[in-house]
Amino acid sequence: MKMPLALVCLCLLSVTVAQAQSTDAPKDTGSSDVTVTLHADQPLGKVNPNIYGHFAEHLGRCIYEGIWVGEDSSIPNTRGIRNDVTAALREMNIPVLRWPGGCFADEYHWMDGIGPRDKRPALINTHWGGVVENNHFGTHEFLDLCEQIGAEPYVCGNVGSGSVQEMMNWVEYMTSDADSPMANLRRANGRDKPWKVPYFGVGNESWGCGGNMRPEYYADLYRRYSTFVKNYSGNRIFKIAGGANVADYNWTEVLMSRAGRLMHGLSLHHYTIPTGNWGRKGSATEFDEAIYHKTLSRTLFMDELVTKHSEIMDRHDPNKRVGMVIDEWGIWTDVEPGTNPGFLYQQNSIRDAIIAGLNFHIFHKHADRVSMANIAQTINVLQAMILTDKEKMLLTPTYHVFEMFSVHQGGTFLPLQIETPDYTVGDSSIPAVSASATRDADGEIHLSLVNTNPNQALRVTCSMNGAEAKNISGRVLTAPKFNSYNSFDAPETVKPTDFDGASLRGNQIEINLPSKAVVVLSLR
């Protein structure tokens, strides 16, 4: 087993938790609350841009209304895909987008979603609200969306209710330029040139909604189905096997031992449930500090999950050829009052932005194994980037963290040590500050910090080994309260601003880190 990439030392200090939710800078006591040592002279692996991937399922108003409005809509659109959404997604620099599910994938039959839209058969979305969909958003529309926003497509195939032939034909339809039945059918439907589809998932959650399978059974099915996911016309597919539900380590053991040599990636799903109770998850906006703290503590469990699943993968794949693909993650709360419970529509607060920042730091730390992550979900569902209401659109705090952290994409991971006090509520403690650093291709260093404490600003001193900077700039995302969010009446309550709380002194950075905040610094 390799040593973890980040050298994390947590100093277990007690902190008095103030009741006021202040973003004021800490008093100058002559010493730091937090010390960071950044080892720019010990660069490690690259942070795969795909860690910043997204997931758009046929669920609630994610696709229909969120992305697809149709060519006849009064909402400005390009070939039926709304322009305001594509512009916002382009600004985030989305590297990869997963579709059509999720649970929906294993009931989706792709041939129902091609050809003239008025002739496509409708389907009942049995998983999400029992609504009838008209299939107007299908393969061509999804791949058009990917081209419009500059994202690579990650298509999830149907193992639960689909055939091997159906899956094989879909890959040929999308990626072959041969004079063949499937390629010619694509041409007849208006697309002459094949698409590049670099990522393909062989089923989804086969332990649950994808078929309630045993790992041994799914491993055999994966071996069979993946054999017929072919590479056509120079398209090279990264095949992703359906992985474990949270801490089911036996699933990873069985899949790696029985099918590891036939896969390029193995998925992992973990959602942050604020209360820990799937029946009553808790509100997205109405919560006290105890629930706020528990939510962050539960999201930090991702580090343990990735570590333990990685240890199993390392035994079977010491060269780390198989990537861990965390293709569903994020916070899952109760739906907003008065909305369809099957649509999973929830608001998005500064708490969710902090959750995103913490998870990114975990993924960076495990950059040698984590090759992709896809937050659930892009629009109007769960931890969404964007919320829409007819012609209106707003950006969530989570959107802003993705946009701020885009500077880390493809950067070289720089290990660091951090000594931080704890943020304590009752008898539970978590580190008050999390940090991560990368260096981009131009030599610029990007340092991101998260202050989980909603009550106390902290003074951070960061020493850089092997690097000096002459210029520093930054942005900060914080909010008046730990449950502040953007609404259609007040869409800019939580948004990034320029950060002037950092200064350079030789190879040291002095940072006044506001409470409940995410900060990204650039050093040149």
Short mmCIF file of C-alpha atoms in Angstrom, two decimals, residues 46-53 95-96 152 199 238-240 264-267 306 310 313 320-327 363-364 366-374:
data_model
loop_
_atom_site.label_atom_id
_atom_site.label_comp_id
_atom_site.label_asym_id
_atom_site.label_seq_id
_atom_site.Cartn_x
_atom_site.Cartn_y
_atom_site.Cartn_z
CA LYS A 46 -1.86 15.19 -11.87
CA VAL A 47 -5.34 16.09 -10.69
CA ASN A 48 -7.53 14.57 -13.40
CA PRO A 49 -9.86 17.27 -14.76
CA ASN A 50 -12.63 14.67 -14.75
CA ILE A 51 -12.75 14.91 -10.95
CA TYR A 52 -14.87 17.99 -11.71
CA GLY A 53 -17.40 16.01 -13.74
CA PRO A 95 -14.87 18.23 -18.41
CA VAL A 96 -17.29 15.28 -18.57
CA GLU A 152 -16.83 14.77 -23.01
CA TYR A 199 -16.52 6.83 -21.36
CA PHE A 238 -12.81 3.75 -21.04
CA LYS A 239 -15.10 1.03 -19.65
CA ILE A 240 -16.54 1.64 -16.20
CA HIS A 264 -10.72 0.73 -16.85
CA GLY A 265 -12.76 2.21 -14.04
CA LEU A 266 -14.81 1.08 -11.05
CA SER A 267 -17.51 3.34 -9.67
CA VAL A 306 -11.86 6.22 -0.85
CA SER A 310 -8.34 2.04 -2.78
CA MET A 313 -8.00 -2.01 -5.55
CA LYS A 320 -3.31 1.74 -10.51
CA ARG A 321 -4.46 1.05 -14.05
CA VAL A 322 -8.11 0.97 -12.95
CA GLY A 323 -9.45 4.36 -11.94
CA MET A 324 -11.89 4.95 -9.11
CA VAL A 325 -14.91 6.74 -10.60
CA ILE A 326 -17.04 8.43 -7.93
CA ASP A 327 -19.86 9.05 -10.37
CA PHE A 363 -10.32 13.74 -4.41
CA HIS A 364 -7.08 15.72 -4.89
CA HIS A 366 -6.30 10.53 -3.79
CA ALA A 367 -5.44 11.75 -7.28
CA ASP A 368 -3.37 8.62 -7.92
CA ARG A 369 -6.54 6.50 -7.81
CA VAL A 370 -9.55 8.80 -8.33
CA SER A 371 -9.81 9.42 -12.06
CA MET A 372 -13.32 10.87 -12.25
CA ALA A 373 -16.12 12.17 -10.04
CA ASN A 374 -19.61 13.27 -11.09
#
